[in-house]
PDB file of C-alpha atoms in Angstrom:
ATOM      1  CA  MET A   1       0.000   0.000   0.000  1.00 42.00           C
ATOM      2  CA  SER A   2       1.456   3.335  -1.025  1.00 47.00           C
ATOM      3  CA  GLU A   3       1.073   6.456   1.098  1.00 59.00           C
ATOM      4  CA  LYS A   4       0.980   9.947  -0.344  1.00 67.00           C
ATOM      5  CA  HIS A   5       3.901  12.018   0.910  1.00 70.00           C
ATOM      6  CA  GLY A   6       4.039  15.767   1.158  1.00 79.00           C
ATOM      7  CA  ASP A   7       7.293  17.692   0.993  1.00 84.00           C
ATOM      8  CA  ILE A   8      10.333  15.558   1.833  1.00 87.00           C
ATOM      9  CA  THR A   9      13.418  16.932   3.622  1.00 90.00           C
ATOM     10  CA  ASN A  10      16.689  15.393   4.808  1.00 91.00           C
ATOM     11  CA  LEU A  11      18.145  15.369   8.302  1.00 90.00           C
ATOM     12  CA  THR A  12      21.703  16.695   8.519  1.00 93.00           C
ATOM     13  CA  LYS A  13      24.132  17.144  11.400  1.00 92.00           C
ATOM     14  CA  ALA A  14      23.550  20.480  13.156  1.00 91.00           C
ATOM     15  CA  ASN A  15      27.300  21.048  13.627  1.00 89.00           C
ATOM     16  CA  THR A  16      30.500  19.097  14.201  1.00 88.00           C
ATOM     17  CA  ARG A  17      30.396  19.453  18.017  1.00 90.00           C
ATOM     18  CA  SER A  18      26.825  18.227  18.528  1.00 86.00           C
ATOM     19  CA  ASN A  19      24.798  15.066  18.055  1.00 89.00           C
ATOM     20  CA  SER A  20      21.753  17.167  17.148  1.00 92.00           C
ATOM     21  CA  LEU A  21      20.179  16.916  13.725  1.00 92.00           C
ATOM     22  CA  ARG A  22      18.361  19.573  11.729  1.00 90.00           C
ATOM     23  CA  THR A  23      16.106  19.762   8.714  1.00 89.00           C
ATOM     24  CA  THR A  24      14.720  22.474   6.443  1.00 91.00           C
ATOM     25  CA  ILE A  25      11.157  23.727   6.588  1.00 91.00           C
ATOM     26  CA  PRO A  26       9.858  23.733   3.001  1.00 91.00           C
ATOM     27  CA  MET A  27       9.204  27.187   1.507  1.00 92.00           C
ATOM     28  CA  SER A  28       5.551  26.285   0.869  1.00 90.00           C
ATOM     29  CA  ILE A  29       5.065  25.889   4.647  1.00 89.00           C
ATOM     30  CA  THR A  30       7.017  29.032   5.570  1.00 91.00           C
ATOM     31  CA  ASN A  31       4.942  31.037   3.079  1.00 92.00           C
ATOM     32  CA  GLN A  32       1.625  29.513   4.192  1.00 90.00           C
ATOM     33  CA  PHE A  33       2.238  30.375   7.851  1.00 88.00           C
ATOM     34  CA  GLY A  34       4.275  33.553   7.387  1.00 90.00           C
ATOM     35  CA  LEU A  35       7.382  32.116   9.086  1.00 92.00           C
ATOM     36  CA  LYS A  36      10.629  34.090   8.944  1.00 91.00           C
ATOM     37  CA  GLU A  37      14.247  33.504   9.922  1.00 91.00           C
ATOM     38  CA  GLY A  38      14.609  33.917  13.684  1.00 90.00           C
ATOM     39  CA  ASP A  39      11.011  32.897  14.499  1.00 92.00           C
ATOM     40  CA  LYS A  40      10.655  30.514  17.451  1.00 92.00           C
ATOM     41  CA  LEU A  41       8.781  27.204  17.134  1.00 92.00           C
ATOM     42  CA  SER A  42       7.341  25.004  19.891  1.00 94.00           C
ATOM     43  CA  TRP A  43       7.566  21.233  19.198  1.00 92.00           C
ATOM     44  CA  GLN A  44       5.293  18.512  20.654  1.00 95.00           C
ATOM     45  CA  ILE A  45       5.982  14.872  19.805  1.00 93.00           C
ATOM     46  CA  GLU A  46       3.490  12.004  20.135  1.00 94.00           C
ATOM     47  CA  ALA A  47       3.802   8.332  19.191  1.00 93.00           C
ATOM     48  CA  ASN A  48       0.774   6.576  17.706  1.00 90.00           C
ATOM     49  CA  ASN A  49       0.918   3.074  16.158  1.00 91.00           C
ATOM     50  CA  ASN A  50       4.609   3.322  15.175  1.00 89.00           C
ATOM     51  CA  ASN A  51       4.070   6.810  13.719  1.00 91.00           C
ATOM     52  CA  LEU A  52       5.505  10.047  15.044  1.00 90.00           C
ATOM     53  CA  ILE A  53       3.007  12.879  15.211  1.00 92.00           C
ATOM     54  CA  ILE A  54       4.889  16.149  15.412  1.00 91.00           C
ATOM     55  CA  LYS A  55       2.959  19.307  16.231  1.00 92.00           C
ATOM     56  CA  ILE A  56       4.858  22.508  15.557  1.00 90.00           C
ATOM     57  CA  LYS A  57       3.416  25.795  16.753  1.00 90.00           C
ATOM     58  CA  PRO A  58       4.915  29.196  15.926  1.00 89.00           C
ATOM     59  CA  LEU A  59       5.385  31.286  19.068  1.00 89.00           C
ATOM     60  CA  LEU A  60       3.800  34.698  18.613  1.00 74.00           C
ATOM     61  CA  GLU A  61       6.310  36.449  20.818  1.00 65.00           C
ATOM     62  CA  LYS A  62      10.019  35.866  20.413  1.00 50.00           C
ATOM     63  CA  LEU A  63      11.689  34.293  23.454  1.00 51.00           C
ATOM     64  CA  ARG A  64      14.213  36.577  25.118  1.00 47.00           C
TER      65      ARG A  64
END
């Protein structure tokens, strides 16, 4: 059974001193939600039947 996929991005190493990974937010999403460089995002992760459900919410006020 084939699933329809939306935009696909790759995970890359955040930097040489960290084990963190990063990805790119597709331009279609940044345009749709008016996201700009420097905006803060809140991440919530849920597991459901071997699927990750990731909820990302833009924070209206920048964290100081």
